[in-house]
């Protein structure tokens, strides 16, 4: 840590990195540091360096600084993570900086993407989930579904024990912040007479990884992706009843117990995006009004025991880039709702909506793929807010 052990040397190192990467790392349109500013590195406030400049560096540069500087390690770096599924089932994983505009621009910003890894199509990968710094896929090997855990930043991955082949199965990944453990939740045949096969595997505890059986009192079918908030994994489950009513399934990662909250407040539960709304569970529905303007209906779980939800409705303001054929990615820690194009195209946009200020910022993401090839053909887009840049793997 010698050459970046004090603030002055850290400023010098970061600004040198900025100059090297200035053509591709800065987001065009944001407040940036000019050459004249960078010539007086020592006069830059440390807050500006860490909050505004350091997060915009390429991921490899961020990881390197976090290895040599305690100050950089103390800074949580959150990025927008993408998984692009090509027509041949190959996945491309990349990320970009999440801009937080103090003064939003009517014109689109431009952000450069960092390519991380490619998941081969020959394994028939299926995306399962993401939490904290890990992304979870299952692949088909010898007729069975093999779980694979990746850290996209480092490219590390680990194969996990297979389960017997099921015609239909679902699985999620969650994180227990108290025990600091990742766990996988697996379920198969949820509509069978016995109520389905539910199992859990703990990662990173130094012990042999095995699937353990857990009991779930509600026979249900998962119909949305999951989200883990403060050690609780949430997803929408459809009941096996005549009405096909839906519940919010709440799986406590630490205790491995299930609870359920009615999802009747959602008009279309299957298309609701669950989000982390300032530490609470939220659900966002995206619709369009008669003028083709995007409308976001946000519901927040205020009291799970009483099933009390608050509701907010926002019509997105006009923007230079027309918002259409998008999906809700999530809500950032800064309170911005992020939307993304459903499929890759040139140009490819993401949108940041600030409900408090009623502002909408379009950001064009460029340079996607190992050779910037992702936009050569149409890809389905998965995206996630506040991805944690951390070189650690499971342990």
Coordinates of C-alpha atoms in Angstrom, one line a residue:
X1 CA 0.0 0.0 0.0
X2 CA 3.1 2.2 0.1
X3 CA 2.6 4.4 -3.0
X4 CA -1.1 5.2 -2.2
X5 CA -0.9 5.3 1.6
X6 CA -1.6 9.0 2.0
X7 CA -4.2 11.4 0.5
X8 CA -1.7 13.3 -1.6
X9 CA -0.2 10.3 -3.3
X10 CA -3.7 8.8 -3.8
X11 CA -4.8 11.9 -5.5
X12 CA -1.8 11.8 -7.8
X13 CA -2.3 8.2 -8.7
X14 CA -6.1 8.6 -9.4
X15 CA -5.6 11.6 -11.5
X16 CA -2.9 9.9 -13.6
X17 CA -5.4 7.1 -14.1
X18 CA -8.0 9.6 -15.2
X19 CA -5.6 11.1 -17.8
X20 CA -4.8 7.6 -19.2
X21 CA -8.5 6.7 -19.5
X22 CA -10.0 10.1 -20.1
X23 CA -11.3 9.2 -23.6
X24 CA -13.4 6.3 -22.5
X25 CA -14.1 6.4 -18.8
X26 CA -15.7 9.8 -18.2
X27 CA -19.4 10.2 -18.8
X28 CA -19.9 12.8 -21.5
X29 CA -22.1 15.6 -20.2
X30 CA -21.3 15.2 -16.5
X31 CA -19.3 17.7 -14.5
X32 CA -15.7 16.6 -15.3
X33 CA -12.2 17.5 -14.4
X34 CA -10.4 19.6 -17.0
X35 CA -6.7 19.4 -17.8
X36 CA -6.1 22.6 -15.9
X37 CA -7.8 21.1 -12.8
X38 CA -5.8 17.9 -13.0
X39 CA -2.6 19.8 -13.1
X40 CA -3.3 20.9 -9.6
X41 CA -4.2 17.5 -8.1
X42 CA -3.3 18.5 -4.6
X43 CA -6.0 21.2 -4.5
X44 CA -8.8 18.8 -5.4
X45 CA -11.1 18.1 -2.4
X46 CA -10.9 14.5 -1.3
X47 CA -14.7 14.2 -1.3
X48 CA -14.8 15.2 -5.0
X49 CA -12.1 12.7 -5.8
X50 CA -13.8 9.8 -4.1
X51 CA -17.4 10.6 -4.8
X52 CA -17.2 12.0 -8.4
X53 CA -14.0 10.9 -10.1
X54 CA -13.0 7.5 -8.6
X55 CA -16.3 5.7 -9.3
X56 CA -16.0 6.6 -13.1
X57 CA -12.7 4.8 -13.6
X58 CA -12.7 1.4 -15.3
X59 CA -13.5 -1.5 -13.0
X60 CA -10.0 -3.0 -13.2
X61 CA -8.6 0.4 -12.1
X62 CA -11.1 0.6 -9.2
X63 CA -10.2 -3.0 -8.1
X64 CA -6.5 -2.2 -8.2
X65 CA -6.9 0.9 -6.1
X66 CA -9.0 -1.0 -3.6
X67 CA -6.2 -3.5 -3.2
X68 CA -3.6 -0.8 -2.4
X69 CA -5.6 1.9 -0.6
X70 CA -7.6 1.5 2.6
X71 CA -9.4 4.7 1.8
X72 CA -10.6 3.3 -1.5
X73 CA -11.6 0.0 0.1
X74 CA -13.8 2.0 2.4
X75 CA -15.7 3.4 -0.5
X76 CA -18.7 1.3 -1.7
X77 CA -18.7 1.4 -5.5
X78 CA -22.0 0.6 -7.2
X79 CA -22.5 0.1 -10.9
X80 CA -25.2 -0.8 -13.4
X81 CA -24.6 -4.4 -14.4
X82 CA -25.9 -5.9 -17.6
X83 CA -26.2 -9.5 -18.8
X84 CA -26.9 -9.7 -22.5
X85 CA -28.4 -13.0 -23.9
X86 CA -27.6 -13.5 -27.5
X87 CA -29.7 -15.5 -29.9
X88 CA -27.3 -18.4 -29.6
X89 CA -27.8 -18.3 -25.7
X90 CA -24.4 -17.0 -25.1
X91 CA -24.2 -14.3 -22.3
X92 CA -22.1 -11.2 -22.3
X93 CA -21.6 -9.5 -18.9
X94 CA -20.6 -5.9 -18.6
X95 CA -21.2 -2.8 -16.4
X96 CA -21.2 0.9 -16.6
X97 CA -21.0 3.8 -14.1
X98 CA -24.3 5.0 -12.5
X99 CA -24.4 8.7 -13.0
X100 CA -26.2 10.8 -10.4
X101 CA -27.0 14.2 -12.0
X102 CA -27.0 17.3 -9.8
X103 CA -28.2 19.2 -12.9
X104 CA -29.8 16.7 -15.4
X105 CA -29.2 17.4 -19.1
X106 CA -32.0 17.5 -21.7
X107 CA -29.5 15.8 -24.1
X108 CA -28.4 12.1 -23.5
X109 CA -25.2 11.5 -21.7
X110 CA -22.7 8.9 -23.1
X111 CA -21.2 6.2 -20.9
X112 CA -18.5 3.7 -21.8
X113 CA -19.1 0.1 -20.7
X114 CA -16.6 -2.3 -19.1
X115 CA -16.7 -5.8 -20.5
X116 CA -16.2 -8.5 -17.8
X117 CA -16.8 -12.0 -19.1
X118 CA -18.6 -14.3 -21.6
X119 CA -20.6 -17.4 -20.6
X120 CA -20.4 -20.0 -23.4
X121 CA -23.5 -21.0 -25.2
X122 CA -22.5 -24.6 -25.3
X123 CA -23.5 -25.0 -21.7
X124 CA -27.0 -23.7 -22.3
X125 CA -26.8 -21.1 -19.5
X126 CA -29.9 -20.0 -17.7
X127 CA -29.8 -16.8 -15.6
X128 CA -31.1 -17.3 -12.0
X129 CA -30.3 -14.2 -10.0
X130 CA -27.8 -11.7 -8.5
X131 CA -27.1 -10.4 -5.1
X132 CA -24.3 -8.3 -3.7
X133 CA -21.2 -9.2 -5.8
X134 CA -22.2 -12.6 -7.1
X135 CA -24.3 -13.6 -10.2
X136 CA -26.0 -17.0 -10.4
X137 CA -26.5 -19.2 -13.5
X138 CA -27.4 -22.8 -14.0
X139 CA -26.0 -24.7 -17.0
X140 CA -27.0 -28.0 -18.6
X141 CA -24.3 -30.7 -18.2
X142 CA -25.0 -34.4 -18.8
X143 CA -28.8 -33.7 -18.8
X144 CA -28.7 -32.1 -15.3
X145 CA -28.8 -28.5 -14.2
X146 CA -25.5 -27.5 -12.7
X147 CA -25.4 -24.4 -10.5
X148 CA -22.6 -21.9 -11.3
X149 CA -21.6 -18.9 -9.2
X150 CA -19.6 -16.0 -10.8
X151 CA -17.9 -12.9 -9.7
X152 CA -18.1 -10.9 -13.0
X153 CA -15.4 -8.4 -11.9
X154 CA -12.7 -11.1 -11.4
X155 CA -14.1 -13.8 -13.7
X156 CA -13.9 -16.3 -10.9
X157 CA -16.5 -19.0 -10.9
X158 CA -17.4 -22.2 -9.0
X159 CA -19.5 -25.2 -9.9
X160 CA -21.8 -26.4 -7.2
X161 CA -23.4 -29.8 -6.5
X162 CA -26.1 -30.8 -9.0
X163 CA -29.6 -31.8 -8.1
X164 CA -31.5 -34.6 -9.7
X165 CA -33.0 -33.5 -13.0
X166 CA -36.5 -31.9 -12.7
X167 CA -38.7 -31.0 -15.6
X168 CA -39.3 -27.5 -14.0
X169 CA -37.3 -25.9 -11.3
X170 CA -36.7 -22.4 -9.9
X171 CA -33.8 -21.0 -7.8
X172 CA -32.6 -17.8 -6.2
X173 CA -29.6 -16.4 -4.5
X174 CA -29.7 -14.4 -1.2
X175 CA -27.2 -12.9 1.3
X176 CA -27.3 -12.9 5.1
X177 CA -25.5 -9.7 6.2
X178 CA -25.3 -10.8 9.8
X179 CA -23.7 -14.2 9.2
X180 CA -22.1 -12.8 6.0
X181 CA -23.2 -15.9 4.0
X182 CA -24.6 -16.4 0.6
X183 CA -27.3 -19.0 0.2
X184 CA -29.1 -20.6 -2.8
X185 CA -32.8 -21.4 -2.6
X186 CA -34.0 -24.1 -4.9
X187 CA -37.5 -25.4 -5.6
X188 CA -39.0 -27.9 -8.0
X189 CA -42.4 -29.3 -8.9
X190 CA -44.1 -26.6 -6.7
X191 CA -47.6 -27.8 -7.9
X192 CA -47.2 -31.4 -7.1
X193 CA -49.3 -33.1 -4.4
X194 CA -46.4 -33.1 -1.8
X195 CA -46.0 -29.3 -2.2
X196 CA -42.7 -29.4 -4.0
X197 CA -39.1 -30.0 -3.3
X198 CA -37.5 -27.0 -1.5
X199 CA -33.7 -27.0 -0.7
X200 CA -31.1 -24.6 0.5
X201 CA -27.3 -24.5 0.1
X202 CA -24.9 -22.3 2.1
X203 CA -21.9 -20.9 0.3
X204 CA -18.6 -19.8 1.8
X205 CA -18.8 -21.5 5.2
X206 CA -15.7 -23.6 4.7
X207 CA -17.8 -26.8 4.9
X208 CA -18.9 -29.3 2.3
X209 CA -21.5 -27.7 0.0
X210 CA -24.7 -29.8 0.3
X211 CA -28.4 -29.2 -0.5
X212 CA -30.5 -29.2 2.7
X213 CA -34.3 -29.7 2.7
X214 CA -36.5 -26.8 4.0
X215 CA -40.2 -26.7 4.5
X216 CA -42.6 -24.3 2.9
X217 CA -46.2 -24.1 3.9
X218 CA -47.5 -22.5 0.8
X219 CA -47.6 -24.3 -2.5
X220 CA -46.8 -21.6 -5.1
X221 CA -45.1 -21.0 -8.4
X222 CA -42.5 -18.2 -8.6
X223 CA -43.5 -15.7 -11.3
X224 CA -40.9 -12.9 -10.9
X225 CA -37.2 -12.5 -10.3
X226 CA -36.1 -12.2 -6.7
X227 CA -34.5 -9.4 -4.7
X228 CA -32.6 -9.6 -1.4
X229 CA -33.0 -6.7 1.0
X230 CA -31.3 -6.8 4.5
X231 CA -31.2 -10.6 4.6
X232 CA -34.7 -11.3 3.2
X233 CA -35.2 -12.7 -0.2
X234 CA -38.5 -11.6 -1.9
X235 CA -40.3 -12.8 -5.0
X236 CA -43.9 -13.0 -6.2
X237 CA -45.4 -16.5 -6.0
X238 CA -48.7 -17.6 -7.7
X239 CA -50.9 -19.8 -5.5
X240 CA -52.2 -23.1 -6.6
X241 CA -55.8 -22.2 -6.3
X242 CA -58.7 -21.4 -8.7
X243 CA -58.1 -17.7 -8.6
X244 CA -54.4 -18.1 -9.1
X245 CA -53.9 -15.3 -6.5
X246 CA -50.4 -14.0 -5.8
X247 CA -48.4 -13.6 -2.7
X248 CA -45.1 -11.9 -1.9
X249 CA -42.9 -14.7 -0.7
X250 CA -40.4 -13.6 2.0
X251 CA -37.6 -16.1 2.7
X252 CA -35.4 -15.2 5.7
X253 CA -31.9 -16.2 4.5
X254 CA -30.5 -16.5 8.0
X255 CA -33.4 -18.5 9.6
X256 CA -34.4 -20.2 6.4
X257 CA -38.1 -19.6 7.1
X258 CA -40.8 -18.5 4.8
X259 CA -43.4 -15.8 5.4
X260 CA -46.1 -14.4 3.0
X261 CA -47.6 -11.1 2.3
X262 CA -50.7 -10.5 0.0
X263 CA -49.9 -9.1 -3.4
X264 CA -53.5 -8.1 -4.2
X265 CA -52.5 -4.4 -4.4
X266 CA -50.6 -5.2 -7.6
X267 CA -52.8 -5.0 -10.7
X268 CA -50.4 -7.2 -12.7
X269 CA -48.2 -9.1 -10.2
X270 CA -46.4 -11.1 -12.9
X271 CA -44.9 -8.0 -14.6
X272 CA -44.2 -6.1 -11.3
X273 CA -40.5 -5.4 -10.7
X274 CA -39.5 -5.8 -7.1
X275 CA -37.1 -3.1 -5.9
X276 CA -35.2 -1.9 -2.9
X277 CA -37.1 1.3 -2.0
X278 CA -34.8 3.0 0.5
X279 CA -34.4 -0.2 2.5
X280 CA -38.1 -1.3 2.1
X281 CA -39.6 -3.7 -0.3
X282 CA -41.1 -1.9 -3.3
X283 CA -42.9 -3.0 -6.5
X284 CA -43.0 -1.0 -9.7
X285 CA -45.5 -1.5 -12.5
X286 CA -44.7 0.2 -15.9
X287 CA -47.6 1.1 -18.2
X288 CA -48.3 3.7 -20.9
X289 CA -51.1 6.3 -21.0
X290 CA -53.1 7.5 -24.0
X291 CA -50.3 9.8 -25.1
X292 CA -47.8 6.9 -25.0
X293 CA -46.1 8.5 -22.0
X294 CA -44.5 5.9 -19.6
X295 CA -46.3 5.7 -16.2
X296 CA -44.7 4.2 -13.1
X297 CA -46.9 3.0 -10.3
X298 CA -44.7 2.5 -7.2
X299 CA -46.0 0.6 -4.2
X300 CA -44.0 0.3 -1.0
X301 CA -44.5 -2.2 1.8
X302 CA -44.8 -0.1 5.0
X303 CA -45.9 -2.9 7.4
X304 CA -45.6 -6.6 6.4
X305 CA -47.6 -7.8 9.4
X306 CA -50.6 -5.6 8.6
X307 CA -50.0 -5.8 4.8
X308 CA -50.0 -2.0 4.5
X309 CA -48.7 -0.5 1.3
X310 CA -48.2 3.1 0.2
X311 CA -48.7 4.1 -3.5
X312 CA -47.1 6.7 -5.7
X313 CA -47.8 7.3 -9.4
X314 CA -45.4 9.1 -11.7
X315 CA -45.7 10.0 -15.4
X316 CA -42.3 10.4 -16.9
X317 CA -41.5 13.8 -18.3
X318 CA -40.7 14.4 -21.9
X319 CA -37.2 13.7 -23.0
X320 CA -35.1 14.1 -26.1
X321 CA -35.0 10.3 -26.3
X322 CA -38.5 8.8 -26.6
X323 CA -39.0 6.2 -23.8
X324 CA -40.6 3.0 -25.3
X325 CA -40.1 -0.8 -25.1
X326 CA -38.2 -0.5 -21.8
X327 CA -38.3 -2.4 -18.5
X328 CA -37.8 -1.3 -14.9
X329 CA -34.3 -2.3 -13.8
X330 CA -34.6 -1.1 -10.2
X331 CA -34.1 1.8 -7.8
X332 CA -30.6 3.1 -6.9
X333 CA -29.5 3.9 -3.4
X334 CA -29.7 7.6 -4.5
X335 CA -33.5 7.1 -5.0
X336 CA -33.5 7.1 -8.9
X337 CA -35.6 4.6 -10.8
X338 CA -33.7 3.1 -13.7
X339 CA -35.2 1.9 -16.9
X340 CA -33.4 0.0 -19.8
X341 CA -34.1 -0.9 -23.4
X342 CA -35.4 -4.4 -23.5
X343 CA -33.2 -5.3 -26.5
X344 CA -29.8 -4.1 -27.7
X345 CA -29.8 -1.6 -30.5
X346 CA -27.7 1.3 -31.8
X347 CA -28.0 3.5 -29.8
X348 CA -28.7 1.6 -26.6
X349 CA -30.2 3.7 -23.7
X350 CA -30.8 3.5 -20.0
X351 CA -32.9 6.1 -18.3
X352 CA -32.6 7.6 -14.7
X353 CA -35.8 9.0 -13.3
X354 CA -35.7 11.1 -10.1
X355 CA -39.2 11.1 -8.5
X356 CA -38.4 13.9 -6.1
X357 CA -37.3 16.3 -8.8
X358 CA -39.4 14.8 -11.6
X359 CA -36.4 14.7 -13.9
X360 CA -35.5 12.1 -16.5
X361 CA -31.9 11.6 -17.7
X362 CA -31.1 9.4 -20.8
X363 CA -27.7 7.7 -20.9
X364 CA -26.4 6.1 -24.1
X365 CA -24.2 3.1 -23.2
X366 CA -21.4 2.3 -25.8
X367 CA -18.6 -0.2 -26.3
X368 CA -20.5 -3.3 -25.1
X369 CA -18.8 -6.7 -25.5
X370 CA -15.2 -7.9 -25.6
X371 CA -14.8 -6.4 -29.1
X372 CA -17.8 -4.0 -28.8
X373 CA -19.8 -6.6 -30.8
X374 CA -22.9 -6.8 -28.6
X375 CA -25.0 -4.5 -30.8
X376 CA -24.2 -6.4 -34.0
X377 CA -27.2 -8.6 -33.3
X378 CA -30.3 -8.3 -31.1
X379 CA -29.8 -9.4 -27.5
X380 CA -32.2 -9.8 -24.7
X381 CA -31.2 -7.5 -21.8
X382 CA -31.0 -8.3 -18.1
X383 CA -29.9 -5.4 -15.9
X384 CA -29.3 -4.7 -12.2
X385 CA -28.7 -1.5 -10.2
X386 CA -26.1 -0.9 -7.5
X387 CA -23.9 -3.9 -8.4
X388 CA -21.1 -4.0 -5.8
X389 CA -17.6 -3.8 -7.2
X390 CA -15.7 -6.2 -5.0
X391 CA -12.8 -8.5 -6.0
X392 CA -13.7 -11.0 -3.2
X393 CA -15.4 -14.2 -4.4
X394 CA -17.6 -16.2 -2.0
X395 CA -15.4 -16.1 1.1

